[in-house]
Coordinates of C-alpha atoms and ligand atoms in Angstrom, one line a residue:
M18 CA -7.1 8.1 38.7
S19 CA -5.3 5.0 37.7
K20 CA -8.7 3.4 37.1
D21 CA -9.2 5.1 33.8
K22 CA -6.1 3.3 32.5
L23 CA -6.3 0.0 30.6
W24 CA -3.6 -1.3 32.8
G25 CA -4.8 0.3 36.1
G26 CA -5.6 -3.0 37.9
R27 CA -2.4 -3.3 39.9
F28 CA -2.1 0.4 40.7
T29 CA -3.4 2.2 43.7
Q30 CA -2.2 5.7 43.1
P31 CA -2.8 7.9 40.0
T32 CA 0.0 8.7 37.6
D33 CA 1.7 12.0 38.1
K34 CA 0.4 14.4 35.4
F35 CA 3.8 15.3 34.1
V36 CA 4.9 11.7 34.1
E37 CA 1.9 10.9 32.1
E38 CA 2.8 13.5 29.5
F39 CA 6.4 12.5 29.5
T40 CA 5.8 8.9 28.9
A41 CA 3.0 9.3 26.4
S42 CA 3.6 8.8 22.7
I43 CA 0.1 9.7 21.4
Q44 CA 1.4 13.1 20.4
F45 CA 3.3 11.4 17.6
D46 CA 2.1 7.8 17.2
K47 CA -1.4 9.0 16.4
R48 CA -0.3 8.9 12.8
L49 CA -0.3 5.1 13.1
Y50 CA -4.1 5.1 13.6
H51 CA -4.9 3.5 10.2
Q52 CA -2.4 0.7 10.7
D53 CA -3.5 0.1 14.2
I54 CA -7.1 -0.3 13.2
R55 CA -6.3 -2.5 10.2
G56 CA -4.1 -4.7 12.5
S57 CA -6.8 -4.9 15.1
I58 CA -9.5 -5.9 12.6
A59 CA -7.3 -8.7 11.3
H60 CA -6.5 -9.9 14.8
A61 CA -10.2 -9.8 15.8
R62 CA -11.2 -11.9 12.8
M63 CA -8.5 -14.4 13.6
L64 CA -9.7 -14.6 17.2
G65 CA -13.2 -15.3 16.0
K66 CA -12.2 -17.8 13.4
Q67 CA -10.2 -19.7 16.0
G68 CA -13.1 -19.7 18.4
I69 CA -11.1 -17.7 20.9
I70 CA -13.8 -15.0 21.1
P71 CA -17.4 -15.1 20.0
L72 CA -18.2 -14.3 16.4
E73 CA -20.9 -11.7 17.4
D74 CA -18.1 -9.9 19.3
V75 CA -15.9 -9.9 16.2
E76 CA -18.7 -8.2 14.3
K77 CA -19.1 -5.6 16.9
I78 CA -15.4 -5.0 17.1
V79 CA -15.0 -4.7 13.4
H80 CA -17.9 -2.2 13.1
G81 CA -16.7 -0.3 16.1
L82 CA -13.2 0.0 14.7
Q83 CA -14.5 1.1 11.3
A84 CA -16.5 3.8 13.1
I85 CA -13.5 5.0 15.0
L86 CA -11.5 5.1 11.7
G87 CA -14.2 7.4 10.3
Q88 CA -14.2 9.6 13.4
I89 CA -10.4 10.0 13.3
E90 CA -10.5 10.8 9.6
A91 CA -13.2 13.3 10.1
G92 CA -11.1 15.0 12.9
D93 CA -13.7 13.9 15.3
F94 CA -11.6 11.9 17.8
D95 CA -10.2 13.3 21.0
F96 CA -6.8 11.9 21.5
S97 CA -6.0 11.6 25.2
I98 CA -2.6 11.9 26.8
S99 CA -3.7 9.9 29.8
L100 CA -4.4 7.0 27.4
E101 CA -0.7 7.2 26.5
D102 CA -0.6 5.9 23.0
I103 CA -2.6 5.2 19.8
H104 CA -3.2 1.6 20.8
M105 CA -4.9 2.4 24.1
N106 CA -6.7 5.5 22.7
I107 CA -8.4 3.4 20.1
E108 CA -9.0 0.4 22.4
A109 CA -10.5 2.5 25.1
R110 CA -12.8 4.3 22.7
L111 CA -13.9 0.9 21.3
S112 CA -14.8 -0.4 24.7
A113 CA -16.6 2.8 25.5
A114 CA -18.6 2.4 22.3
I115 CA -19.4 -1.4 22.2
G116 CA -18.8 -2.5 25.8
E117 CA -17.7 -6.1 26.7
A118 CA -16.8 -7.1 23.1
G119 CA -14.3 -4.3 22.9
K120 CA -12.6 -5.6 26.0
R121 CA -12.0 -8.9 24.3
L122 CA -10.0 -7.5 21.4
H123 CA -6.6 -7.5 23.2
T124 CA -6.8 -11.3 23.9
G125 CA -3.6 -13.0 22.9
R126 CA -1.9 -9.7 22.0
S127 CA 0.3 -7.2 23.6
R128 CA 1.1 -3.6 22.7
N129 CA 4.6 -4.8 22.1
D130 CA 3.7 -6.9 19.1
Q131 CA 1.0 -4.5 18.2
V132 CA 3.4 -1.5 17.9
A133 CA 5.9 -3.6 16.0
L134 CA 3.1 -4.5 13.6
D135 CA 1.9 -0.9 13.2
I136 CA 5.4 0.4 12.4
R137 CA 6.0 -2.3 9.9
L138 CA 2.7 -1.7 8.1
Y139 CA 3.3 2.0 8.1
L140 CA 6.9 1.8 6.9
R141 CA 6.0 -0.7 4.2
D142 CA 3.6 1.8 2.5
E143 CA 6.0 4.7 2.9
I144 CA 8.8 2.8 1.3
V145 CA 6.6 2.1 -1.7
E146 CA 5.7 5.8 -1.9
I147 CA 9.3 6.9 -1.6
S148 CA 10.1 4.6 -4.4
T149 CA 7.6 6.3 -6.6
Y150 CA 9.1 9.7 -5.8
L151 CA 12.5 8.3 -6.8
D152 CA 10.9 7.3 -10.1
L153 CA 9.7 10.8 -10.6
L154 CA 13.2 12.2 -10.0
I155 CA 14.8 9.6 -12.3
D156 CA 12.3 10.5 -15.0
A157 CA 13.0 14.2 -14.7
L158 CA 16.7 13.4 -15.0
L159 CA 16.2 11.2 -18.0
D160 CA 14.2 14.0 -19.7
Q161 CA 16.9 16.6 -19.0
A162 CA 19.6 14.2 -20.3
E163 CA 17.6 13.6 -23.4
A164 CA 16.8 17.2 -24.1
N165 CA 20.4 18.2 -23.6
I166 CA 22.1 15.1 -24.9
H167 CA 24.8 17.0 -26.8
V168 CA 25.6 19.7 -24.3
I169 CA 29.3 19.6 -23.3
M170 CA 30.5 20.7 -19.9
P171 CA 33.8 20.4 -18.0
G172 CA 34.1 17.3 -15.8
F173 CA 35.9 17.9 -12.5
T174 CA 38.1 16.1 -10.1
H175 CA 39.2 18.0 -7.0
L176 CA 36.8 20.7 -8.4
Q177 CA 39.5 21.4 -11.0
T178 CA 38.7 21.1 -14.7
A179 CA 39.6 17.5 -15.6
Q180 CA 38.1 16.4 -19.0
P181 CA 35.2 17.5 -21.1
I182 CA 32.0 15.4 -20.5
L183 CA 28.4 15.5 -21.6
F184 CA 26.0 17.3 -19.3
S185 CA 23.7 14.3 -20.0
H186 CA 26.4 12.0 -18.7
H187 CA 26.5 14.0 -15.5
M188 CA 22.7 13.7 -15.1
M189 CA 22.9 10.0 -15.8
A190 CA 25.5 9.6 -13.0
Y191 CA 22.7 10.7 -10.6
V192 CA 20.3 8.4 -12.3
E193 CA 22.6 5.5 -11.4
M194 CA 22.8 6.7 -7.7
F195 CA 19.0 7.0 -7.4
K196 CA 18.4 3.7 -9.0
R197 CA 20.7 2.1 -6.4
D198 CA 18.8 4.0 -3.7
K199 CA 15.6 2.5 -5.0
A200 CA 17.1 -1.0 -5.1
R201 CA 18.3 -0.6 -1.5
L202 CA 14.8 0.4 -0.3
E203 CA 13.2 -2.5 -2.2
D204 CA 15.6 -4.8 -0.5
C205 CA 14.9 -3.3 2.9
L206 CA 11.2 -3.9 2.2
K207 CA 11.8 -7.6 2.4
R208 CA 12.9 -7.3 6.0
V209 CA 10.1 -4.8 6.8
D210 CA 7.4 -7.0 5.3
V211 CA 7.2 -9.6 8.0
L212 CA 4.3 -10.1 10.5
P213 CA 5.4 -9.8 14.1
L214 CA 1.8 -10.1 15.6
G215 CA 1.4 -13.3 17.7
A216 CA 4.6 -12.7 19.6
G217 CA 2.6 -11.3 22.5
A218 CA 4.5 -9.4 25.1
L219 CA 7.6 -11.4 24.5
A220 CA 7.0 -15.2 24.8
G221 CA 4.1 -15.8 22.5
T222 CA 0.6 -16.6 23.6
T223 CA -1.3 -19.5 25.2
F224 CA -4.3 -19.1 22.8
P225 CA -4.5 -21.2 19.7
I226 CA -3.9 -18.3 17.3
D227 CA -3.4 -18.6 13.5
R228 CA -0.6 -16.2 12.6
E229 CA -0.7 -17.3 8.9
Y230 CA -4.3 -16.2 8.7
V231 CA -3.4 -12.8 10.1
A232 CA -0.5 -12.5 7.7
E233 CA -2.7 -13.3 4.8
Q234 CA -5.3 -10.7 5.7
L235 CA -2.5 -8.0 6.1
D236 CA -0.6 -9.1 3.0
F237 CA 2.5 -10.2 4.7
P238 CA 4.5 -12.7 2.7
A239 CA 6.3 -13.9 5.9
I240 CA 5.9 -14.1 9.7
T241 CA 8.6 -13.6 12.4
R242 CA 10.1 -16.9 13.7
N243 CA 11.1 -15.8 17.2
S244 CA 8.8 -14.0 19.6
L245 CA 11.6 -12.2 21.5
D246 CA 13.1 -11.0 18.3
A247 CA 9.7 -10.0 16.9
V248 CA 9.0 -7.5 19.7
S249 CA 12.5 -6.2 20.4
D250 CA 14.1 -5.8 17.0
R251 CA 14.1 -2.5 15.1
D252 CA 16.8 -3.3 12.6
F253 CA 14.3 -3.0 9.8
A254 CA 13.8 0.6 10.8
L255 CA 17.5 1.2 11.1
E256 CA 18.1 -0.3 7.7
F257 CA 15.5 2.1 6.3
L258 CA 17.1 5.1 8.1
S259 CA 20.5 4.2 6.7
D260 CA 19.2 3.8 3.2
A261 CA 17.5 7.1 3.6
A262 CA 20.7 8.7 4.9
I263 CA 22.6 7.4 1.8
L264 CA 19.8 8.8 -0.4
M265 CA 20.0 12.2 1.2
M266 CA 23.8 12.1 0.8
H267 CA 23.2 11.7 -2.9
L268 CA 20.7 14.6 -2.9
S269 CA 23.2 16.7 -0.9
R270 CA 25.9 16.3 -3.5
F271 CA 23.5 17.1 -6.3
S272 CA 22.3 20.1 -4.3
E273 CA 25.8 21.4 -3.9
E274 CA 26.4 21.1 -7.6
L275 CA 23.2 22.9 -8.5
I276 CA 24.2 25.7 -6.0
L277 CA 27.6 26.0 -7.6
W278 CA 26.4 25.8 -11.1
S279 CA 23.9 28.6 -10.6
T280 CA 26.5 31.1 -9.3
S281 CA 27.4 34.0 -11.5
S282 CA 30.9 32.6 -11.8
F283 CA 29.6 29.3 -13.3
Q284 CA 26.3 30.1 -14.9
F285 CA 25.9 26.6 -16.0
I286 CA 22.2 26.4 -15.1
E287 CA 19.3 28.5 -14.0
L288 CA 16.9 27.3 -11.5
S289 CA 13.4 28.5 -12.0
D290 CA 12.2 31.4 -9.9
G291 CA 9.8 29.2 -8.0
F292 CA 12.6 27.3 -6.4
C293 CA 14.6 30.4 -5.3
T294 CA 14.1 33.4 -3.1
G295 CA 15.4 36.9 -3.0
S296 CA 17.4 38.8 -0.5
S297 CA 15.9 41.5 1.8
I298 CA 18.9 43.7 1.3
M299 CA 20.6 42.8 -2.0
P300 CA 18.2 43.5 -4.9
Q301 CA 20.2 41.4 -7.4
K302 CA 20.1 38.2 -5.4
K303 CA 18.4 35.0 -6.4
N304 CA 19.2 32.4 -3.8
P305 CA 19.0 28.7 -4.5
D306 CA 17.1 28.0 -1.3
V307 CA 15.6 24.7 -2.3
P308 CA 18.9 22.8 -2.9
E309 CA 20.5 24.6 0.0
L310 CA 17.7 23.4 2.3
V311 CA 17.8 19.8 1.0
R312 CA 21.6 19.9 1.6
G313 CA 20.9 21.1 5.1
K314 CA 18.2 18.6 5.8
T315 CA 20.7 15.8 5.1
G316 CA 22.0 16.5 8.6
R317 CA 18.8 15.7 10.4
V318 CA 18.4 12.5 8.4
Y319 CA 21.9 11.4 9.4
G320 CA 21.0 12.4 12.9
N321 CA 17.9 10.3 12.9
L322 CA 19.9 7.2 12.0
M323 CA 22.4 8.0 14.8
A324 CA 19.5 8.6 17.3
L325 CA 17.9 5.3 16.7
L326 CA 21.2 3.4 16.6
T327 CA 22.1 4.9 19.9
T328 CA 18.7 4.2 21.4
M329 CA 18.9 0.6 20.4
K330 CA 22.5 0.1 21.6
S331 CA 22.9 -2.3 24.4
L332 CA 19.1 -2.7 25.0
P333 CA 18.5 -6.1 26.7
L334 CA 15.8 -8.3 25.1
A335 CA 12.9 -7.9 24.7
Y336 CA 10.8 -4.7 24.7
N337 CA 12.0 -1.7 26.6
K338 CA 10.2 1.6 26.8
D339 CA 13.3 3.2 25.2
M340 CA 12.0 1.8 22.0
Q341 CA 9.1 4.2 22.0
E342 CA 11.8 6.7 20.8
D343 CA 11.9 4.8 17.4
K344 CA 9.0 6.7 16.0
E345 CA 10.0 10.4 15.8
P346 CA 13.3 9.8 14.0
L347 CA 11.5 7.4 11.6
F348 CA 8.6 9.7 10.9
D349 CA 10.9 12.7 10.5
T350 CA 13.1 10.9 8.0
I351 CA 10.1 9.7 6.0
D352 CA 8.7 13.2 5.8
T353 CA 12.1 14.8 5.0
V354 CA 13.0 12.3 2.3
K355 CA 9.6 12.5 0.6
G356 CA 9.6 16.3 0.7
S357 CA 13.1 16.5 -0.6
L358 CA 12.5 14.0 -3.5
K359 CA 9.3 15.6 -4.5
I360 CA 10.7 19.1 -4.6
F361 CA 13.8 17.9 -6.4
A362 CA 11.9 16.2 -9.2
D363 CA 10.0 19.4 -9.9
M364 CA 13.1 21.6 -9.7
I365 CA 15.1 19.4 -12.1
R366 CA 12.2 19.4 -14.6
E367 CA 12.2 23.2 -14.6
M368 CA 16.0 23.7 -14.6
R369 CA 17.3 25.6 -17.6
V370 CA 20.7 24.6 -19.0
N371 CA 23.1 27.3 -20.3
E372 CA 24.8 25.5 -23.1
P373 CA 27.2 28.3 -24.2
S374 CA 28.6 28.8 -20.6
M375 CA 29.2 25.1 -20.2
R376 CA 30.7 24.7 -23.6
R377 CA 33.1 27.6 -22.9
A378 CA 34.1 26.3 -19.5
A379 CA 34.7 22.8 -21.0
G380 CA 37.5 24.1 -23.1
L381 CA 39.3 25.8 -20.3
G382 CA 42.0 24.4 -18.0
F383 CA 43.7 22.3 -20.7
S384 CA 40.8 19.9 -20.5
T385 CA 42.0 17.9 -23.6
A386 CA 45.6 17.3 -22.4
T387 CA 44.8 13.6 -21.7
D388 CA 43.6 13.4 -25.3
V389 CA 47.0 14.5 -26.6
A390 CA 48.7 12.0 -24.4
D391 CA 46.4 9.2 -25.7
Y392 CA 47.2 10.5 -29.2
L393 CA 50.9 10.0 -28.6
V394 CA 50.3 6.5 -27.2
R395 CA 48.4 5.6 -30.4
K396 CA 51.5 6.8 -32.3
G397 CA 53.6 4.3 -30.3
L398 CA 54.9 6.3 -27.3
P399 CA 54.6 4.6 -23.9
F400 CA 52.0 6.4 -21.8
R401 CA 54.4 7.7 -19.1
D402 CA 56.5 9.4 -21.8
A403 CA 53.4 10.8 -23.5
H404 CA 52.3 12.2 -20.1
E405 CA 55.7 13.8 -19.6
A406 CA 55.7 15.4 -23.1
V407 CA 52.2 16.8 -22.7
G408 CA 53.0 18.1 -19.2
K409 CA 55.8 20.1 -20.8
A410 CA 53.4 21.4 -23.5
V411 CA 51.0 22.5 -20.8
A412 CA 53.7 24.3 -18.9
Y413 CA 54.6 26.0 -22.1
C414 CA 51.0 27.1 -22.6
V415 CA 50.8 28.4 -19.1
E416 CA 54.0 30.5 -19.7
K417 CA 52.9 31.8 -23.1
R418 CA 49.3 32.3 -21.9
K419 CA 48.0 30.0 -24.7
D420 CA 45.4 27.3 -24.8
I421 CA 46.0 23.8 -26.2
P422 CA 44.0 24.3 -29.4
E423 CA 46.1 27.5 -30.1
L424 CA 49.4 25.7 -30.5
S425 CA 50.8 25.4 -34.0
L426 CA 52.1 22.1 -35.4
A427 CA 55.6 23.5 -35.1
E428 CA 55.1 24.2 -31.4
W429 CA 53.6 20.7 -30.9
Q430 CA 56.5 19.1 -32.7
H431 CA 58.9 20.8 -30.3
F432 CA 57.5 18.5 -27.6
S433 CA 57.3 15.4 -29.7
P434 CA 58.5 15.0 -33.3
I435 CA 55.9 12.2 -33.9
I436 CA 53.0 14.7 -33.6
G437 CA 51.4 15.2 -37.0
D438 CA 48.6 17.3 -38.5
D439 CA 46.0 14.9 -37.2
I440 CA 46.6 16.2 -33.7
F441 CA 44.1 18.9 -34.4
D442 CA 41.3 16.3 -34.9
C443 CA 41.6 15.0 -31.3
I444 CA 42.0 18.1 -29.2
T445 CA 38.6 19.7 -29.5
V446 CA 36.2 19.1 -26.6
E447 CA 33.8 17.4 -29.0
A448 CA 36.4 14.9 -30.2
S449 CA 37.5 14.4 -26.6
V450 CA 34.0 13.5 -25.5
N451 CA 33.1 11.3 -28.5
A452 CA 36.3 9.3 -28.2
R453 CA 35.1 7.9 -24.9
S454 CA 32.6 5.5 -26.4
M455 CA 33.2 2.5 -24.2
T456 CA 30.3 1.2 -22.1
G457 CA 29.7 3.7 -19.3
G458 CA 31.7 6.5 -21.1
T459 CA 30.7 10.0 -21.9
A460 CA 30.4 9.7 -25.7
R461 CA 27.0 10.6 -27.0
S462 CA 26.5 7.0 -28.2
S463 CA 27.3 5.6 -24.8
V464 CA 25.1 8.0 -23.0
E465 CA 22.2 7.3 -25.4
T466 CA 22.6 3.6 -24.8
E467 CA 22.3 4.1 -21.0
I468 CA 19.3 6.4 -21.3
L469 CA 17.6 3.7 -23.3
R470 CA 18.6 1.0 -21.0
V471 CA 17.2 2.8 -17.9
R472 CA 14.0 3.8 -19.8
E473 CA 13.4 0.1 -20.7
G474 CA 14.6 -1.5 -17.6
K475 CA 12.3 0.5 -15.2
Ligands
LIG7 N1 3.8 3.4 23.0 C1 4.6 2.2 23.0 C2 5.7 2.3 22.0 O1 5.6 3.1 21.2 C3 3.8 1.0 22.7 C4 4.3 -0.3 23.4 C5 4.2 -0.1 24.8 N2 4.5 -1.3 25.5 C6 4.7 -1.3 26.8 N3 5.0 -2.5 27.3 N4 4.7 -0.3 27.6 O2 6.7 1.6 22.1

């Protein structure tokens, strides 16, 4: 019957069973129980302090809510679909336990500001946790960069060999990306960390509430300044979802490289067995399931952003039931990002680097051709002419099936008479790498500087 509903007063007919199920959110918003109880305790204390409800009632409410918290954590709480969501499940149980006092808790509050509060509290903690997972991954990358500081690999553009680089430089490229991901999340946190409670259903409340006192209890550095905005905005969640999508994009690129690097054609790295699986038909297979799955999960994280953007599109102010759809994409993204980061950090730590394979590949594909051009420029030739001369030398190499280091001085001089014996000092992959010692370059000295900077700046 409608009479078991907290809002049953104006209804005469019971809710259709399927409608009840269809409109309920308890199946997924029960994970907000902790935040809901924490918020309610702060709200009750404020109501008591302001003389809006009796202090004896506040005591009963606080104890009652703490008891409910214990029951939920002990798995001893029956969540009911007919009570729709976490807010009403907890409130109904409270009233059943402590009577009258429980029914005073919702004074000056609405589920609209309550749910906004719960999500903000929840997301705030999750962002902090995701940040610590990012730190773990960054640490693993720094350790790999340090342990393999000297290892040379081919750098690619268009997936074609371009110039030799240090493997450590490549790892540090991801460190830069993940550091920005962290900074983005920290910035997003500023918008999440704002107290919406007090907005009521949409217009505020007639009771003399003290929002600053609630904010203080819940550690919010700021409170919302417009009640309509407070209950109807989810841009803080969208911002998080888009930051998460960018983070996953980075992980997907890294995944792709790890997959490629562990093929038998590349053999640049070996992922430890714990992060791979075998094939049920091909006995030789060791599949890089973990990076493949992280690459695949990027899709759902993008989808979650699109889902909430689309849900919010064109919604009139203030709260609309549509907004109940904010939670599943948000929770799914949080779970996916945390899982992906955690597994990645462990996988990177255990990844083995195959130095000889990388070193061999680094010398292929005329990877030091730019170094010859730069050499000619240092000898006075304009860069375009140098480019042309080296291009011809490369064409010659292709035709003669030779590599750049195999050309004799006489052969070199055929392409430019200003080439001297010192050419041989600058066409090794080591020389090529170490010559790029500007800030942000791939020379060992530059990479070491960046590792130190990140280690100290964290
Ligand atoms: N379960 C609801 C949600 O997640 C809580 C807010 C409901 N407010 C309302 N006016 N029906 O959005």
